[in-house]
Amino acid sequence: MSPRTWDAVVVGGGPAGSIAALRLVQLGHRVCLVERSRFPRRALGESLTPGVIPMLESIGAARRCVAGAERVHAVRTRWEHAHDAERRDPEGRGLLVDRGPFDAALLAHAREGGVDVLQPVSVERATERDGGWSLTLTTSDSGPRAIETRFLVDASGRRSRLGAKRRTTGPRTFAVHGYWRGRDLPTTPTLEACQRGWVWGVPIPDGTYNTLAFVDGADVRAERPGSLEAWLIERLRDASLASQVERATLDAPARVVDATPYLDEEPVSATRLRVGDAAMALDPLSSSGVQKAIQTALAGAIVVNTLLTRPEDSQLATRFYTDHLESASARHQAWTAGHYAAAAPRFDSAFWRVRGAGTTEPNASMLVGGTGPAAPDDATLTLSPLARWVEVPCLGERFVELRRALEHPGIEGPTAFVGGIALDGLFDGLPPVFTAVALADRWSTRVPRDRGLAIARWLSSRGVLTILA
Ligand SMILES: Cc1cc2nc3c(=O)[nH]c(=O)nc-3n(C[C@H](O)[C@H](O)[C@H](O)COP(=O)(O)OP(=O)(O)OC[C@H]3O[C@@H](n4cnc5c(N)ncnc54)[C@H](O)[C@@H]3O)c2cc1C
């Protein structure tokens, strides 16, 4: 068979792969996605942070992907103190999903959007040649065949075998986990610190309850647990979760997975880019792996479009993507360190000694929201003295471009656009004090008033606009 040629081949049909592939088609490329598993299949990452829904909305996939998901209104925690507390979010912006149907719906959305999907097909080998790639594919019922592509997007997840070069960004961590089915299972997610690590309980919309115990890598190696099920139950007994599953049985054998955070050392080259867990993995404490996978996919597609169609800007694009991942990883490490430091004084074990040295103040849970409320629309505001303008490579709608962007500790990196509106110029000639309503009126020649008001509220919720005392 003669090899087919694509502008881009995406390896992996998890959230990162489906979204990167769809965006590349929308940017005008011929794209093939190769996924080795039959869907639906189980996957970890069932608690989704509030940032996921707006990103799914931006690609028109929210309704079908969150059908059947549960909203998170509260998380039971036992973290800083030995007693229960509840983190509430009345709006229920976090979600609990069953990743089987969730990932299948995203992949179906990409297929309907024009992505050619090969499934179940595995990429066995990727060889770079003549400014592109030759990929060897296998299926269970046919021999190997080859496809050619100008560009390779690696979205093959944590277990990527496509030449990843990773540096760990946190202590070696393993998760022992199991899905329970039975009576009286909790209906609220639970986060609990305990002597040898922490546990996380997640009610899955399919009626099961996933319990995960996170432990230090050295702990698993030293103990070499015989029965994983017994070991999981022992860890749940260290916390209060064992009593919550005592009238249930494991739905499938307990498993152990590596949960160590890392960053790929070469996430982008002229002909290859990694997205999602293939590029970086976060400490699962924040439950934001899927959100970050989607963010890297949305950003990565624009980087690939720049590399394929504006080679003169390739340095700009690769610098943008490398810096974007580095700073996201650093910010996340600081956030995680703060959270571990809050619980560490309660325990004396290797797990907490290694992780408890952080000094950052803990933030609100990422799962139930991480930003403050916006100031009232008629409050007197001023631009924070910490805000400054910088010229940096930024994500435009289609390309990585040099733009004036706003930098402030409350926002993720220099920001040139909010909700698709360029910030550049909006603050020129601004009086020293104003209200959100006055800003929206002032901007209304460029930005619809409701969106101007939304931008002002967003900036005040991040502390970029502060209330004048
Ligand atoms: C213990 C643990 C708990 C977690 N909990 C959470 C959580 O609560 N919330 C959260 O948001 N995140 C969580 N995460 C992180 C989350 O699981 C990942 O960040 C997310 O799934 C990454 O999505 P992805 O698309 O990059 O990769 P994946 O979802 O892993 O998808 C990769 C896909 O690539 C396919 N593939 C791999 N190799 C090949 C190949 N050679 N050929 C073809 N196909 C291939 C695989 O079959 C798979 O479908 C957790 C992670 C761990 C380890």
Short mmCIF file of C-alpha atoms and ligand atoms in Angstrom, two decimals:
data_model
loop_
_atom_site.label_atom_id
_atom_site.label_comp_id
_atom_site.label_asym_id
_atom_site.label_seq_id
_atom_site.Cartn_x
_atom_site.Cartn_y
_atom_site.Cartn_z
CA MET A 1 0.00 0.00 0.00
CA SER A 2 1.38 3.47 -0.80
CA PRO A 3 1.92 5.66 2.26
CA ARG A 4 -0.56 8.52 2.74
CA THR A 5 0.69 11.99 3.48
CA TRP A 6 -0.81 14.29 6.13
CA ASP A 7 0.01 17.81 7.28
CA ALA A 8 -0.07 16.51 10.84
CA VAL A 9 -0.50 13.16 12.55
CA VAL A 10 -1.59 13.23 16.19
CA VAL A 11 -0.65 10.16 18.25
CA GLY A 12 -3.20 9.57 21.05
CA GLY A 13 -6.94 10.21 21.37
CA GLY A 14 -7.11 11.44 25.00
CA PRO A 15 -8.31 15.02 25.67
CA ALA A 16 -5.02 16.55 24.47
CA GLY A 17 -4.92 14.62 21.18
CA SER A 18 -8.58 15.10 20.21
CA ILE A 19 -8.49 18.83 20.88
CA ALA A 20 -5.12 19.46 19.20
CA ALA A 21 -6.29 17.53 16.12
CA LEU A 22 -9.61 19.36 15.88
CA ARG A 23 -8.01 22.80 16.23
CA LEU A 24 -5.45 21.94 13.53
CA VAL A 25 -8.26 21.01 11.14
CA GLN A 26 -10.01 24.30 11.99
CA LEU A 27 -6.74 26.06 11.15
CA GLY A 28 -6.82 24.54 7.66
CA HIS A 29 -4.68 21.38 7.93
CA ARG A 30 -5.25 17.76 6.90
CA VAL A 31 -4.98 15.82 10.13
CA CYS A 32 -4.98 12.15 11.08
CA LEU A 33 -5.32 10.98 14.70
CA VAL A 34 -4.12 7.51 15.70
CA GLU A 35 -5.49 5.93 18.91
CA ARG A 36 -4.49 2.44 20.00
CA SER A 37 -7.35 1.63 22.41
CA ARG A 38 -10.96 0.89 21.68
CA PHE A 39 -13.21 3.48 23.32
CA PRO A 40 -14.79 3.78 25.81
CA ARG A 41 -11.88 2.83 28.09
CA ARG A 42 -11.24 3.75 31.69
CA ALA A 43 -8.70 6.51 32.46
CA LEU A 44 -7.63 8.40 35.55
CA GLY A 45 -8.39 12.12 35.76
CA GLU A 46 -12.05 12.04 36.65
CA SER A 47 -12.19 15.25 38.74
CA LEU A 48 -12.12 18.19 36.38
CA THR A 49 -11.24 21.71 37.52
CA PRO A 50 -13.46 24.74 36.77
CA GLY A 51 -11.33 25.85 33.81
CA VAL A 52 -12.31 22.79 31.74
CA ILE A 53 -15.90 23.77 30.84
CA PRO A 54 -15.05 27.18 29.30
CA MET A 55 -12.34 25.54 27.17
CA LEU A 56 -14.75 22.84 25.99
CA GLU A 57 -17.27 25.59 25.21
CA SER A 58 -14.66 27.35 23.08
CA ILE A 59 -14.54 24.33 20.75
CA GLY A 60 -18.29 23.63 20.90
CA ALA A 61 -17.81 20.34 22.76
CA ALA A 62 -19.10 21.20 26.26
CA ARG A 63 -22.65 19.95 25.94
CA ARG A 64 -21.86 16.49 24.59
CA CYS A 65 -18.80 15.95 26.80
CA VAL A 66 -20.36 16.90 30.11
CA ALA A 67 -23.64 15.04 29.51
CA GLY A 68 -23.75 12.61 32.43
CA ALA A 69 -21.11 14.48 34.46
CA GLU A 70 -21.76 15.49 38.07
CA ARG A 71 -21.14 19.04 39.32
CA VAL A 72 -18.86 19.42 42.36
CA HIS A 73 -20.56 21.61 44.96
CA ALA A 74 -18.41 20.51 47.89
CA VAL A 75 -15.25 18.56 48.71
CA ARG A 76 -14.80 16.99 52.16
CA THR A 77 -11.24 17.60 53.32
CA ARG A 78 -9.06 16.64 56.25
CA TRP A 79 -5.87 18.46 55.41
CA GLU A 80 -4.49 21.26 57.61
CA HIS A 81 -6.34 19.87 60.66
CA ALA A 82 -7.26 16.38 61.89
CA HIS A 83 -10.97 17.12 61.62
CA ASP A 84 -13.28 17.37 58.60
CA ALA A 85 -13.81 20.62 56.73
CA GLU A 86 -15.83 21.32 53.62
CA ARG A 87 -14.72 23.37 50.63
CA ARG A 88 -17.87 24.59 48.93
CA ASP A 89 -18.58 25.98 45.48
CA PRO A 90 -22.29 26.84 45.16
CA GLU A 91 -21.90 27.26 41.40
CA GLY A 92 -20.53 23.72 41.02
CA ARG A 93 -17.89 24.64 38.47
CA GLY A 94 -15.77 21.52 39.00
CA LEU A 95 -16.96 18.27 37.41
CA LEU A 96 -16.81 14.56 38.08
CA VAL A 97 -16.75 12.58 34.86
CA ASP A 98 -16.41 9.04 33.71
CA ARG A 99 -13.38 9.39 31.43
CA GLY A 100 -14.57 6.53 29.19
CA PRO A 101 -17.57 8.34 27.69
CA PHE A 102 -15.93 11.75 28.19
CA ASP A 103 -12.89 10.92 26.01
CA ALA A 104 -15.10 9.05 23.50
CA ALA A 105 -17.34 12.13 23.11
CA LEU A 106 -14.34 14.41 22.57
CA LEU A 107 -12.89 12.07 19.96
CA ALA A 108 -16.30 11.82 18.19
CA HIS A 109 -16.43 15.64 18.19
CA ALA A 110 -12.98 15.79 16.57
CA ARG A 111 -13.99 13.18 13.96
CA GLU A 112 -17.15 15.12 13.09
CA GLY A 113 -15.01 18.26 12.85
CA GLY A 114 -12.95 16.71 10.03
CA VAL A 115 -10.17 14.74 11.76
CA ASP A 116 -9.43 11.35 10.15
CA VAL A 117 -9.30 8.85 13.01
CA LEU A 118 -7.50 5.50 12.92
CA GLN A 119 -8.62 3.35 15.89
CA PRO A 120 -7.68 0.91 17.33
CA VAL A 121 -4.28 1.43 15.70
CA SER A 122 -0.95 1.81 17.45
CA VAL A 123 2.03 3.92 16.35
CA GLU A 124 4.94 1.54 16.85
CA ARG A 125 7.75 3.66 15.50
CA ALA A 126 8.28 7.28 14.41
CA THR A 127 11.28 8.06 12.21
CA GLU A 128 12.22 11.62 11.28
CA ARG A 129 13.24 12.05 7.65
CA ASP A 130 13.27 14.64 4.85
CA GLY A 131 11.80 17.37 7.06
CA GLY A 132 8.87 15.17 8.12
CA TRP A 133 8.05 11.83 9.73
CA SER A 134 7.43 8.26 8.67
CA LEU A 135 5.24 6.35 11.12
CA THR A 136 4.86 2.60 11.41
CA LEU A 137 1.33 1.61 12.43
CA THR A 138 0.04 -1.75 13.64
CA THR A 139 -3.41 -3.12 14.36
CA SER A 140 -4.33 -6.38 16.04
CA ASP A 141 -5.59 -7.87 12.77
CA SER A 142 -3.15 -6.64 10.10
CA GLY A 143 0.57 -6.30 9.53
CA PRO A 144 2.54 -3.05 9.90
CA ARG A 145 1.94 -0.21 7.45
CA ALA A 146 3.43 3.24 7.04
CA ILE A 147 2.04 6.74 6.88
CA GLU A 148 3.92 9.95 6.21
CA THR A 149 3.39 13.34 7.76
CA ARG A 150 4.98 16.77 7.67
CA PHE A 151 4.37 17.25 11.39
CA LEU A 152 4.07 14.89 14.37
CA VAL A 153 1.97 15.80 17.43
CA ASP A 154 2.75 13.48 20.33
CA ALA A 155 -0.36 13.27 22.56
CA SER A 156 0.35 9.75 23.72
CA GLY A 157 0.25 10.54 27.43
CA ARG A 158 2.41 9.64 30.40
CA ARG A 159 3.51 6.35 28.89
CA SER A 160 4.68 7.93 25.62
CA ARG A 161 7.40 5.93 23.90
CA LEU A 162 8.08 8.49 21.17
CA GLY A 163 11.51 9.62 22.35
CA ALA A 164 10.47 11.64 25.41
CA LYS A 165 13.29 13.26 27.46
CA ARG A 166 11.81 14.03 30.85
CA ARG A 167 13.02 15.77 33.96
CA THR A 168 11.05 15.11 37.14
CA THR A 169 9.64 18.23 38.77
CA GLY A 170 8.66 16.71 42.11
CA PRO A 171 9.37 13.73 44.35
CA ARG A 172 8.79 10.22 43.02
CA THR A 173 5.13 9.43 43.77
CA PHE A 174 2.96 6.38 43.16
CA ALA A 175 -0.81 6.01 43.34
CA VAL A 176 -2.45 2.76 44.37
CA HIS A 177 -6.09 2.87 43.37
CA GLY A 178 -9.27 0.85 42.98
CA TYR A 179 -12.91 1.34 41.91
CA TRP A 180 -15.52 0.21 44.47
CA ARG A 181 -19.08 -0.80 43.74
CA GLY A 182 -21.71 -1.44 46.41
CA ARG A 183 -23.88 0.19 49.05
CA ASP A 184 -23.50 3.46 50.96
CA LEU A 185 -20.62 4.81 48.90
CA PRO A 186 -19.89 8.51 49.53
CA THR A 187 -21.46 11.00 47.12
CA THR A 188 -18.93 13.78 47.83
CA PRO A 189 -15.25 13.81 46.81
CA THR A 190 -12.88 13.41 49.74
CA LEU A 191 -9.32 14.66 50.15
CA GLU A 192 -7.41 13.53 53.21
CA ALA A 193 -3.81 13.78 54.36
CA CYS A 194 -2.50 10.82 56.36
CA GLN A 195 0.79 9.61 57.82
CA ARG A 196 2.19 7.99 54.67
CA GLY A 197 0.74 10.34 52.04
CA TRP A 198 -2.75 11.39 51.05
CA VAL A 199 -5.94 9.79 49.78
CA TRP A 200 -8.51 10.97 47.29
CA GLY A 201 -12.02 9.53 46.92
CA VAL A 202 -14.01 10.28 43.77
CA PRO A 203 -17.64 9.32 43.12
CA ILE A 204 -17.79 8.39 39.42
CA PRO A 205 -21.05 9.00 37.53
CA ASP A 206 -21.20 5.29 36.57
CA GLY A 207 -21.96 4.49 40.24
CA THR A 208 -18.48 3.35 41.27
CA TYR A 209 -16.22 5.14 43.76
CA ASN A 210 -12.53 5.51 42.91
CA THR A 211 -10.15 5.56 45.87
CA LEU A 212 -6.55 6.63 45.30
CA ALA A 213 -3.74 6.50 47.86
CA PHE A 214 -0.67 8.59 46.99
CA VAL A 215 2.57 7.43 48.56
CA ASP A 216 6.28 8.12 48.26
CA GLY A 217 8.07 6.06 45.61
CA ALA A 218 10.59 4.80 48.18
CA ASP A 219 7.71 3.57 50.35
CA VAL A 220 6.33 1.27 47.62
CA ARG A 221 9.79 0.00 46.72
CA ALA A 222 10.72 -0.71 50.37
CA GLU A 223 7.51 -2.52 51.17
CA ARG A 224 6.93 -4.39 47.85
CA PRO A 225 3.26 -4.99 48.63
CA GLY A 226 2.12 -8.57 47.90
CA SER A 227 -1.59 -7.89 47.51
CA LEU A 228 -2.35 -4.46 46.10
CA GLU A 229 -5.91 -4.70 47.34
CA ALA A 230 -4.74 -5.30 50.93
CA TRP A 231 -2.23 -2.48 50.60
CA LEU A 232 -4.88 -0.08 49.27
CA ILE A 233 -7.25 -0.95 52.13
CA GLU A 234 -4.44 -0.43 54.64
CA ARG A 235 -3.75 3.04 53.19
CA LEU A 236 -7.48 3.89 53.28
CA ARG A 237 -7.48 2.77 56.93
CA ASP A 238 -4.71 5.31 57.65
CA ALA A 239 -7.37 7.85 56.64
CA SER A 240 -11.10 7.71 57.29
CA LEU A 241 -11.93 6.32 53.84
CA ALA A 242 -11.81 2.60 54.69
CA SER A 243 -15.07 2.85 56.68
CA GLN A 244 -16.73 4.56 53.71
CA VAL A 245 -16.16 1.60 51.38
CA GLU A 246 -16.66 -1.25 53.85
CA ARG A 247 -20.04 -2.24 52.35
CA ALA A 248 -18.61 -2.32 48.83
CA THR A 249 -16.28 -4.57 46.83
CA LEU A 250 -13.62 -3.75 44.28
CA ASP A 251 -15.08 -3.56 40.77
CA ALA A 252 -11.73 -4.45 39.19
CA PRO A 253 -8.31 -5.39 40.64
CA ALA A 254 -6.46 -2.55 42.42
CA ARG A 255 -3.66 -1.01 40.35
CA VAL A 256 -0.52 0.96 41.00
CA VAL A 257 0.47 3.82 38.68
CA ASP A 258 3.32 6.28 38.58
CA ALA A 259 2.10 9.77 39.49
CA THR A 260 5.46 11.61 39.54
CA PRO A 261 5.27 15.10 38.01
CA TYR A 262 7.67 15.88 35.12
CA LEU A 263 8.40 18.21 32.24
CA ASP A 264 9.69 17.17 28.82
CA GLU A 265 13.04 18.79 28.05
CA GLU A 266 12.31 19.28 24.34
CA PRO A 267 8.55 19.78 24.00
CA VAL A 268 8.82 21.27 20.51
CA SER A 269 11.09 21.08 17.46
CA ALA A 270 10.61 22.26 13.86
CA THR A 271 8.58 19.14 12.99
CA ARG A 272 7.33 17.70 16.31
CA LEU A 273 5.36 18.95 19.32
CA ARG A 274 4.18 17.24 22.48
CA VAL A 275 0.88 18.10 24.19
CA GLY A 276 -0.86 16.96 27.38
CA ASP A 277 0.87 14.39 29.55
CA ALA A 278 3.35 13.71 26.75
CA ALA A 279 4.72 17.23 27.41
CA MET A 280 4.26 17.61 31.15
CA ALA A 281 2.53 16.00 34.10
CA LEU A 282 1.39 17.85 37.19
CA ASP A 283 1.21 16.56 40.74
CA PRO A 284 -2.33 15.08 40.91
CA LEU A 285 -3.00 17.03 44.14
CA SER A 286 -4.44 19.89 42.08
CA SER A 287 -6.70 17.64 39.94
CA SER A 288 -5.81 19.86 37.01
CA GLY A 289 -4.07 17.40 34.62
CA VAL A 290 -6.95 17.37 32.15
CA GLN A 291 -7.28 21.16 32.23
CA LYS A 292 -3.57 21.51 31.52
CA ALA A 293 -3.76 18.85 28.78
CA ILE A 294 -6.50 20.85 27.04
CA GLN A 295 -4.60 24.13 27.48
CA THR A 296 -1.45 22.70 25.94
CA ALA A 297 -3.51 21.27 23.06
CA LEU A 298 -5.18 24.62 22.30
CA ALA A 299 -1.87 26.48 22.53
CA GLY A 300 0.05 23.70 20.77
CA ALA A 301 -2.24 23.77 17.70
CA ILE A 302 -1.45 27.46 17.16
CA VAL A 303 2.26 26.78 17.61
CA VAL A 304 2.07 23.98 14.99
CA ASN A 305 0.12 26.26 12.62
CA THR A 306 2.87 28.88 12.96
CA LEU A 307 5.63 26.32 12.35
CA LEU A 308 3.85 24.92 9.26
CA THR A 309 2.81 28.17 7.63
CA ARG A 310 5.14 30.92 8.92
CA PRO A 311 8.58 29.29 9.14
CA GLU A 312 10.12 32.76 9.56
CA ASP A 313 8.43 32.88 13.01
CA SER A 314 9.50 29.40 14.07
CA GLN A 315 11.90 30.67 16.76
CA LEU A 316 9.17 32.84 18.22
CA ALA A 317 6.76 29.89 18.25
CA THR A 318 9.15 27.41 19.83
CA ARG A 319 10.27 29.96 22.43
CA PHE A 320 6.66 30.72 23.29
CA TYR A 321 5.75 27.05 23.79
CA THR A 322 8.86 26.14 25.78
CA ASP A 323 8.42 29.16 28.10
CA HIS A 324 4.69 28.50 28.42
CA LEU A 325 5.31 24.96 29.69
CA GLU A 326 8.23 25.96 31.93
CA SER A 327 6.25 28.69 33.64
CA ALA A 328 3.10 26.55 34.00
CA SER A 329 5.19 23.83 35.61
CA ALA A 330 6.96 26.29 37.96
CA ARG A 331 3.68 27.92 39.00
CA HIS A 332 2.18 24.53 39.67
CA GLN A 333 5.17 23.40 41.73
CA ALA A 334 4.81 26.51 43.91
CA TRP A 335 1.08 25.88 44.35
CA THR A 336 1.66 22.22 45.26
CA ALA A 337 4.48 23.04 47.69
CA GLY A 338 2.17 25.46 49.52
CA HIS A 339 -0.52 22.82 49.88
CA TYR A 340 1.85 20.14 51.11
CA ALA A 341 3.40 22.58 53.57
CA ALA A 342 -0.03 23.23 55.08
CA ALA A 343 -0.55 19.57 56.08
CA ALA A 344 3.09 18.54 56.72
CA PRO A 345 3.34 19.67 60.40
CA ARG A 346 0.73 17.03 61.36
CA PHE A 347 2.90 14.09 60.29
CA ASP A 348 6.34 12.56 60.70
CA SER A 349 7.16 10.44 57.67
CA ALA A 350 9.40 10.47 54.59
CA PHE A 351 6.48 11.53 52.40
CA TRP A 352 5.85 14.76 54.31
CA ARG A 353 9.49 15.53 55.11
CA VAL A 354 10.31 15.61 51.40
CA ARG A 355 7.22 17.52 50.32
CA GLY A 356 6.60 19.75 53.33
CA ALA A 357 9.43 22.24 52.86
CA GLY A 358 7.32 24.66 50.76
CA THR A 359 6.67 28.17 52.00
CA THR A 360 3.99 29.39 49.62
CA GLU A 361 0.66 30.25 51.20
CA PRO A 362 -1.91 27.64 50.19
CA ASN A 363 -4.61 28.82 47.78
CA ALA A 364 -8.22 27.72 47.61
CA SER A 365 -8.68 24.24 46.14
CA MET A 366 -8.25 24.28 42.37
CA LEU A 367 -11.18 21.88 42.10
CA VAL A 368 -13.63 24.27 43.71
CA GLY A 369 -12.22 27.46 42.23
CA GLY A 370 -8.94 29.32 42.63
CA THR A 371 -9.69 33.02 42.12
CA GLY A 372 -11.27 35.72 44.25
CA PRO A 373 -14.64 37.37 43.63
CA ALA A 374 -14.80 40.32 41.23
CA ALA A 375 -15.28 43.79 42.76
CA PRO A 376 -18.81 45.25 42.50
CA ASP A 377 -19.34 46.92 39.10
CA ASP A 378 -19.67 50.38 40.71
CA ALA A 379 -16.63 50.08 43.04
CA THR A 380 -13.81 52.60 42.53
CA LEU A 381 -10.93 50.70 40.93
CA THR A 382 -7.37 51.39 39.97
CA LEU A 383 -4.75 49.47 38.00
CA SER A 384 -2.61 47.44 40.42
CA PRO A 385 0.96 48.80 40.75
CA LEU A 386 2.13 45.20 40.15
CA ALA A 387 0.66 45.22 36.62
CA ARG A 388 3.09 45.96 33.79
CA TRP A 389 3.17 45.78 30.00
CA VAL A 390 5.71 43.58 28.25
CA GLU A 391 6.29 42.62 24.61
CA VAL A 392 6.36 38.83 24.36
CA PRO A 393 5.50 36.04 21.94
CA CYS A 394 1.82 35.42 22.51
CA LEU A 395 -0.96 33.27 21.20
CA GLY A 396 -2.95 35.09 18.57
CA GLU A 397 -6.07 33.55 17.09
CA ARG A 398 -4.04 31.61 14.48
CA PHE A 399 -0.35 32.33 15.04
CA VAL A 400 2.21 33.00 17.71
CA GLU A 401 2.89 36.74 17.45
CA LEU A 402 4.83 39.44 19.26
CA ARG A 403 2.29 41.47 21.23
CA ARG A 404 1.98 43.87 24.15
CA ALA A 405 0.76 41.80 27.04
CA LEU A 406 -0.22 42.42 30.63
CA GLU A 407 1.86 40.80 33.34
CA HIS A 408 0.66 40.45 36.93
CA PRO A 409 1.17 37.83 39.69
CA GLY A 410 -2.59 37.09 39.62
CA ILE A 411 -2.71 35.94 35.99
CA GLU A 412 -1.11 33.02 34.22
CA GLY A 413 1.89 34.50 32.46
CA PRO A 414 1.83 37.59 30.25
CA THR A 415 -1.73 37.89 28.87
CA ALA A 416 -2.47 39.60 25.57
CA PHE A 417 -6.09 38.44 25.11
CA VAL A 418 -8.99 37.94 27.49
CA GLY A 419 -11.98 36.09 26.04
CA GLY A 420 -10.55 36.65 22.55
CA ILE A 421 -10.27 40.46 23.04
CA ALA A 422 -6.80 42.04 22.74
CA LEU A 423 -5.88 43.98 25.89
CA ASP A 424 -3.36 46.11 23.97
CA GLY A 425 -4.60 49.70 23.84
CA LEU A 426 -7.51 49.22 26.26
CA PHE A 427 -5.63 50.94 29.06
CA ASP A 428 -4.01 53.76 27.06
CA GLY A 429 -4.94 57.20 28.43
CA LEU A 430 -6.96 55.69 31.28
CA PRO A 431 -7.75 58.03 34.24
CA PRO A 432 -6.14 56.89 37.54
CA VAL A 433 -9.47 55.68 39.01
CA PHE A 434 -12.60 54.28 37.34
CA THR A 435 -15.39 51.75 37.82
CA ALA A 436 -15.95 48.53 35.88
CA VAL A 437 -19.06 50.12 34.33
CA ALA A 438 -17.04 53.19 33.23
CA LEU A 439 -14.40 50.91 31.68
CA ALA A 440 -17.02 48.97 29.72
CA ASP A 441 -18.50 52.28 28.46
CA ARG A 442 -15.07 53.59 27.49
CA TRP A 443 -14.19 50.37 25.61
CA SER A 444 -17.60 50.06 23.92
CA THR A 445 -16.37 51.44 20.58
CA ARG A 446 -14.01 48.42 20.36
CA VAL A 447 -15.66 45.76 22.51
CA PRO A 448 -19.35 44.96 23.06
CA ARG A 449 -20.34 46.42 26.45
CA ASP A 450 -21.20 43.09 28.11
CA ARG A 451 -17.86 41.63 27.09
CA GLY A 452 -16.04 44.78 28.26
CA LEU A 453 -17.74 44.42 31.64
CA ALA A 454 -16.76 40.72 31.73
CA ILE A 455 -13.11 41.65 31.04
CA ALA A 456 -13.16 44.29 33.82
CA ARG A 457 -14.66 41.75 36.25
CA TRP A 458 -12.12 39.10 35.26
CA LEU A 459 -9.23 41.53 35.80
CA SER A 460 -10.58 42.53 39.20
CA SER A 461 -11.08 38.88 40.24
CA ARG A 462 -7.37 38.35 39.51
CA GLY A 463 -6.26 41.45 41.41
CA VAL A 464 -5.08 43.30 38.27
CA LEU A 465 -7.72 45.95 39.00
CA THR A 466 -7.90 46.64 42.71
CA ILE A 467 -10.47 48.47 44.82
CA LEU A 468 -9.19 51.86 45.93
CA ALA A 469 -9.32 51.83 49.73
C1 LIG B 1 -3.05 8.83 39.80
C2 LIG B 1 -3.48 9.97 38.92
C3 LIG B 1 -4.63 10.68 39.23
C4 LIG B 1 -5.04 11.74 38.40
N1 LIG B 1 -6.15 12.46 38.75
C5 LIG B 1 -6.53 13.51 37.99
C6 LIG B 1 -7.70 14.27 38.31
O1 LIG B 1 -8.38 14.01 39.30
N2 LIG B 1 -8.03 15.30 37.48
C7 LIG B 1 -7.31 15.60 36.37
O2 LIG B 1 -7.66 16.55 35.66
N3 LIG B 1 -6.21 14.89 36.03
C8 LIG B 1 -5.82 13.86 36.81
N4 LIG B 1 -4.71 13.13 36.45
C9 LIG B 1 -3.99 13.50 35.22
C10 LIG B 1 -4.76 13.04 33.97
O3 LIG B 1 -4.96 11.65 34.03
C11 LIG B 1 -3.94 13.38 32.72
O4 LIG B 1 -3.36 14.66 32.87
C12 LIG B 1 -4.76 13.39 31.43
O5 LIG B 1 -5.43 12.17 31.24
C13 LIG B 1 -3.83 13.68 30.25
O6 LIG B 1 -4.53 13.62 29.03
P1 LIG B 1 -3.72 13.28 27.68
O7 LIG B 1 -4.71 13.43 26.57
O8 LIG B 1 -2.46 14.03 27.64
O9 LIG B 1 -3.27 11.76 27.85
P2 LIG B 1 -4.13 10.42 28.03
O10 LIG B 1 -5.48 10.73 28.58
O11 LIG B 1 -3.25 9.49 28.79
O12 LIG B 1 -4.32 9.88 26.54
C14 LIG B 1 -3.25 9.35 25.81
C15 LIG B 1 -3.83 8.43 24.74
O13 LIG B 1 -2.77 8.04 23.85
C16 LIG B 1 -2.98 6.70 23.46
N5 LIG B 1 -1.67 6.17 23.02
C17 LIG B 1 -0.54 6.05 23.77
N6 LIG B 1 0.47 5.57 23.02
C18 LIG B 1 -0.03 5.36 21.77
C19 LIG B 1 0.53 4.88 20.56
N7 LIG B 1 1.82 4.52 20.50
N8 LIG B 1 -0.26 4.80 19.48
C20 LIG B 1 -1.57 5.19 19.53
N9 LIG B 1 -2.15 5.66 20.65
C21 LIG B 1 -1.39 5.76 21.76
C22 LIG B 1 -3.51 6.03 24.73
O14 LIG B 1 -4.23 4.86 24.43
C23 LIG B 1 -4.41 7.15 25.30
O15 LIG B 1 -5.77 7.02 24.89
C24 LIG B 1 -4.28 12.07 37.25
C25 LIG B 1 -3.14 11.35 36.93
C26 LIG B 1 -2.72 10.30 37.76
C27 LIG B 1 -1.48 9.53 37.41
#
